Coordinates of C-alpha atoms in Angstrom, one line a residue:
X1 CA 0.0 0.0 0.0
X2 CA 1.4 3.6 -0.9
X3 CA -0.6 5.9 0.4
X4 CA -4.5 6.8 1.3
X5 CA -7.5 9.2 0.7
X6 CA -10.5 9.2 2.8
X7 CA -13.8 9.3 0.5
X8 CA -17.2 10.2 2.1
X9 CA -18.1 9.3 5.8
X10 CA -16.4 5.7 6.3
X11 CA -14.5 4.7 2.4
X12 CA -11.2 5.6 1.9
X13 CA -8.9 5.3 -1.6
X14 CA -6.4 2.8 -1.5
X15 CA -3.6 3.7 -3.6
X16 CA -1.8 0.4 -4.2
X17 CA 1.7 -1.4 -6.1
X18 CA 0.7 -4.3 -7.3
X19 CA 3.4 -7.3 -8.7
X20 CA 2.3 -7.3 -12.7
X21 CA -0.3 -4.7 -12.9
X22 CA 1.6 -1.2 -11.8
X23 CA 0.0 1.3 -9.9
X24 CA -3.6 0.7 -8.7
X25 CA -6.1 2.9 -7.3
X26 CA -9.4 1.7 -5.6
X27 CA -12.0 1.9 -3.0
X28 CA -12.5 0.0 0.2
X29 CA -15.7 0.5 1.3
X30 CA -16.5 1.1 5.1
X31 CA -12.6 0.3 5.8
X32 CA -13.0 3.6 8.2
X33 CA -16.0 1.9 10.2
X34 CA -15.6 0.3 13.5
X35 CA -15.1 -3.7 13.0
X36 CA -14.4 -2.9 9.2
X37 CA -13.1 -6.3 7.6
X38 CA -10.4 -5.4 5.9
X39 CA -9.1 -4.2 9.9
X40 CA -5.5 -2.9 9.2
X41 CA -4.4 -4.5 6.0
X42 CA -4.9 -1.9 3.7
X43 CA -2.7 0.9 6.1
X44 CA 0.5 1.6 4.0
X45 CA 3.6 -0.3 4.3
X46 CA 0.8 -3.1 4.7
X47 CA 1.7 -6.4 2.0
X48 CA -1.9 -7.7 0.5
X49 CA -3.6 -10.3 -1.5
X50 CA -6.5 -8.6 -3.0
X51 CA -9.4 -9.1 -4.8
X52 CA -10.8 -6.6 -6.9
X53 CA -14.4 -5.7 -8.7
X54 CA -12.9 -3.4 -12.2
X55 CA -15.2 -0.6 -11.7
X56 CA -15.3 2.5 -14.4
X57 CA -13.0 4.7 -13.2
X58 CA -11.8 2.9 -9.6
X59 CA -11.7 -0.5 -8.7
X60 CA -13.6 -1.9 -5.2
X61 CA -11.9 -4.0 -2.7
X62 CA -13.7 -6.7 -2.0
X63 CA -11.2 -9.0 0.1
X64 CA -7.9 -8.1 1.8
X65 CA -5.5 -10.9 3.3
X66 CA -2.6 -10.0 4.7
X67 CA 1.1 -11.0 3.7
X68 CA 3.2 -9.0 5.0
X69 CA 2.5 -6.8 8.2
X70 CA 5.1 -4.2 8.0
X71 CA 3.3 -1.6 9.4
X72 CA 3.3 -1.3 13.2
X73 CA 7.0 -2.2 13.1
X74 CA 7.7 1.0 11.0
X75 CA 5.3 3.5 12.3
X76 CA 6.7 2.2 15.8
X77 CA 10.2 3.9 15.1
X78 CA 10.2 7.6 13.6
X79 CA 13.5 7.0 11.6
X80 CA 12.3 3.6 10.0
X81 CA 8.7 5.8 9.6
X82 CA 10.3 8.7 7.2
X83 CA 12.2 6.6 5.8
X84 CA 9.5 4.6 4.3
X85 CA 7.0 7.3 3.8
X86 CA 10.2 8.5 1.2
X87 CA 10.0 5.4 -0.1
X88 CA 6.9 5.0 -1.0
X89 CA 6.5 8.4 -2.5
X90 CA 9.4 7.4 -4.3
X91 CA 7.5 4.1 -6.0
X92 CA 4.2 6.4 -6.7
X93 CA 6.6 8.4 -8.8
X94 CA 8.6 5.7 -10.5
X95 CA 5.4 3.9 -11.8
X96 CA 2.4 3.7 -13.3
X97 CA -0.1 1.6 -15.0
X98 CA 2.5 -0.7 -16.5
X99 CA 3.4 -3.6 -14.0
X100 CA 7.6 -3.9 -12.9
X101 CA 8.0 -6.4 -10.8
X102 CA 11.4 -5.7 -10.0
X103 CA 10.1 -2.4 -8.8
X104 CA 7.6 -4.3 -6.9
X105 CA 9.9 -6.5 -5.2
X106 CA 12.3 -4.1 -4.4
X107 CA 9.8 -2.1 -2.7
X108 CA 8.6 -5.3 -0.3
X109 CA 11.9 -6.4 0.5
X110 CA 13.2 -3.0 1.7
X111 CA 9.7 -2.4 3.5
X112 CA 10.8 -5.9 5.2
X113 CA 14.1 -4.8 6.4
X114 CA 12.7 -1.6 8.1
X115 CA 10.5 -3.7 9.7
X116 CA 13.2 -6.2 10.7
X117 CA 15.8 -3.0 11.7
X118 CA 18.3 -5.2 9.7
X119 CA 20.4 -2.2 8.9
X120 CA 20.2 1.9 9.7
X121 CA 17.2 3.6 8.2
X122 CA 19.0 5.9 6.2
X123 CA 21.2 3.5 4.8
X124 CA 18.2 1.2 3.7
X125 CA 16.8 4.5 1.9
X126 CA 19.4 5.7 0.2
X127 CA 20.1 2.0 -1.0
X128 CA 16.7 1.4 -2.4
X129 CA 16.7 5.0 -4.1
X130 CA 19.8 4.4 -6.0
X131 CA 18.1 1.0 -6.6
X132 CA 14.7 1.9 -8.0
X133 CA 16.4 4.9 -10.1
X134 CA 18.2 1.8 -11.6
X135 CA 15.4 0.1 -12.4
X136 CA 13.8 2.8 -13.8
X137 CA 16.8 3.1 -16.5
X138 CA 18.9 6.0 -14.4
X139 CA 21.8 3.8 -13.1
X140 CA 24.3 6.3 -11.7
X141 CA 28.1 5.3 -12.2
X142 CA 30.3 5.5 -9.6
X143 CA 33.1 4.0 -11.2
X144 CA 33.9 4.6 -15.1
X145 CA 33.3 8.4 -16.1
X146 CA 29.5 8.7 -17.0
X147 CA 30.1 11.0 -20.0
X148 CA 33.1 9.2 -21.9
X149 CA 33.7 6.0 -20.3
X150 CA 37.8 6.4 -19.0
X151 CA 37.9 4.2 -16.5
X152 CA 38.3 5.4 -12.7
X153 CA 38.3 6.1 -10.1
X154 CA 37.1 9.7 -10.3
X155 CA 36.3 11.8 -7.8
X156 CA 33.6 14.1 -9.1
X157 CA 30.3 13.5 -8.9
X158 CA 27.7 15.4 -11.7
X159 CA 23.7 14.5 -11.5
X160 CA 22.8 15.9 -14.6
X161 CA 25.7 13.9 -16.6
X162 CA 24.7 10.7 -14.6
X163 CA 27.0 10.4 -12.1
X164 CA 31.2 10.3 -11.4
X165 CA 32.9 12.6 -14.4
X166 CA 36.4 12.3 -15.6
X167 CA 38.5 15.4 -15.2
X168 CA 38.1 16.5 -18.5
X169 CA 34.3 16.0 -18.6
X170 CA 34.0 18.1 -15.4
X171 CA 32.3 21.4 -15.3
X172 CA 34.0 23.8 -14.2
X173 CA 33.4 24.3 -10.3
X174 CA 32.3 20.7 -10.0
X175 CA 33.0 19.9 -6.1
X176 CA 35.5 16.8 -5.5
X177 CA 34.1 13.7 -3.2
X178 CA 36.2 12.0 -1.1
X179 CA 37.4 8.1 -1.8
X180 CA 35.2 7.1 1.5
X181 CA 31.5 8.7 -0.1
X182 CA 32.0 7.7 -3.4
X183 CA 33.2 4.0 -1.3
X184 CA 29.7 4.1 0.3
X185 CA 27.3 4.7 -2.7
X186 CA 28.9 1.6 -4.6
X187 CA 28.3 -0.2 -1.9
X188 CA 24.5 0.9 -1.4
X189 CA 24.0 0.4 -5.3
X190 CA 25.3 -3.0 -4.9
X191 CA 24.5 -4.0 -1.5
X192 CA 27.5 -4.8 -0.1
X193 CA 26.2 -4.2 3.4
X194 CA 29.3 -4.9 5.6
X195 CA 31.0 -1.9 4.2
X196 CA 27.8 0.4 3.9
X197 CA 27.3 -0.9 7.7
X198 CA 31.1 0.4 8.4
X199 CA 30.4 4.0 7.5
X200 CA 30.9 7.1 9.7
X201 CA 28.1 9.4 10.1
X202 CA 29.9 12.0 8.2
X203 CA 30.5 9.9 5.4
X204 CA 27.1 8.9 5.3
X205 CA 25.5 12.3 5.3
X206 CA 27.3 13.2 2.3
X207 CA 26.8 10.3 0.5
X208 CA 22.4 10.6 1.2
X209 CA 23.2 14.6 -0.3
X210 CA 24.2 13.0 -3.4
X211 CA 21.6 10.4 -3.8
X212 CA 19.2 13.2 -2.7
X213 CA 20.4 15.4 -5.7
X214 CA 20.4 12.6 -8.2
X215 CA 17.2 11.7 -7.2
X216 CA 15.4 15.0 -7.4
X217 CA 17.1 15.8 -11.0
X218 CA 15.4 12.3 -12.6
X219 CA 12.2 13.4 -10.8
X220 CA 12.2 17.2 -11.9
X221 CA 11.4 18.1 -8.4
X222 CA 12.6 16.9 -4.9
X223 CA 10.4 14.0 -2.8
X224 CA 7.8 15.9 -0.2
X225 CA 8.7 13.4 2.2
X226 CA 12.4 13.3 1.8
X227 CA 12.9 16.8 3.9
X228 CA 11.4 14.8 7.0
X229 CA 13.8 12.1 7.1
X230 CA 15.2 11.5 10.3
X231 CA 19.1 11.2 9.4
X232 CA 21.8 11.0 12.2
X233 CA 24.1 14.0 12.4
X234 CA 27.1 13.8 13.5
X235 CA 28.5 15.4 16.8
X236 CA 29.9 19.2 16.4
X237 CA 33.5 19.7 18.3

């Protein structure tokens, strides 16, 4: 489940990813009433097996099991809360009526490990962001230059050319980025977890700036929820 709309006294608008059909919009019907059937499973972050009457312009829930209950877990810790709500946003942008189950999967499994508090919030976000942009056909390189192909390292880092730029290729005021950030989104990209998982805090808040950047230039405008994500700062001296 992505997000929700209440509609009238007691329906609300279930705005849904589904595994081969993309993006789904529909009503449950008096989900909002005491004793409602469907109970919690269509909350978002929820996992559901649905069954669905094609109406004209929105289809009707008409049965809701649960597969995954992801929900309290998140919504229990802030950081694992905004983390997902970014998420999710992030999934409502990436797709539409054509089905990608990569997307789909990729979605559920990092909804899991929120859930699960298998690794820090932020670096489960940034990982899945880099992910999905992937999927959607925006790999960023971190390694070759993205505009000629010289082989790297390189240590500057361009959103609109599609990541790490040779010295040549650079524009001119393009900031440097240090071995240890450019270490870290590699990692993330690929999920190499052990050496995302032995990043400073520093390193790590440099490295979500860039994803944030890359991300909002793909999208033509920045994620609503991504300005309330809880990310750890580190100490001042």
């Amino acid at each position: 489940m992505l997000r929700t709309h209440k509609l009238g006294e007691a329906d609300r608008i279930v705005t849904l990813l589904s595994r081969r059909h993309g993006k789904i919009r529909a009503v449950a019907k008096g989900v909002r009433r005491t004793g409602s059937k469907f109970g919690s499973r269509l909350e978002p972050f929820m996992v559901a097996d649905l069954q669905l009457y094609e109406g004209r312009s929105l289809d009707v829930i008409q049965q809701a099991e649960t597969l995954g209950a992801y929900g309290a877990e998140i919504v229990g810790d802030y950081a694992s809360y905004t983390a997902a709500n970014a998420m999710v946003e992030t999934a409502d942008r990436l797709t539409e009526a054509e089905g990608s189950l990569q997307q789909y999967l990729l979605l559920v499994g990092a909804l899991r490990s929120l859930s699960r508090r298998e690794h820090a919030p932020g670096l489960t976000l940034d990982s899945y962001l880099l992910r999905s942009l992937s999927i959607a056909g925006w790999a960023p390189s971190f390694g070759t230059c993205s505009r000629c192909g010289k082989p790297g390292p390189h240590d500057r880092f361009v959103p609109q050319l599609g990541g790490v730029v040779c010295e040549d290729c650079a524009p001119p005021g393009t900031a440097h980025i240090d071995s240890a950030t450019l270490a870290l989104l590699g990692a993330l990209l690929t999920g190499e977890w052990a050496l995302a998982e032995a990043s400073d805090d520093s390193t790590r808040s440099r490295a979500s700036g860039i994803v944030a950047a890359y991300l909002q230039w793909h999208l033509e405008r920045g994620l609503r929820s991504l300005s309330h994500v809880s990310r750890e700062v580190p100490p001042t001296s």
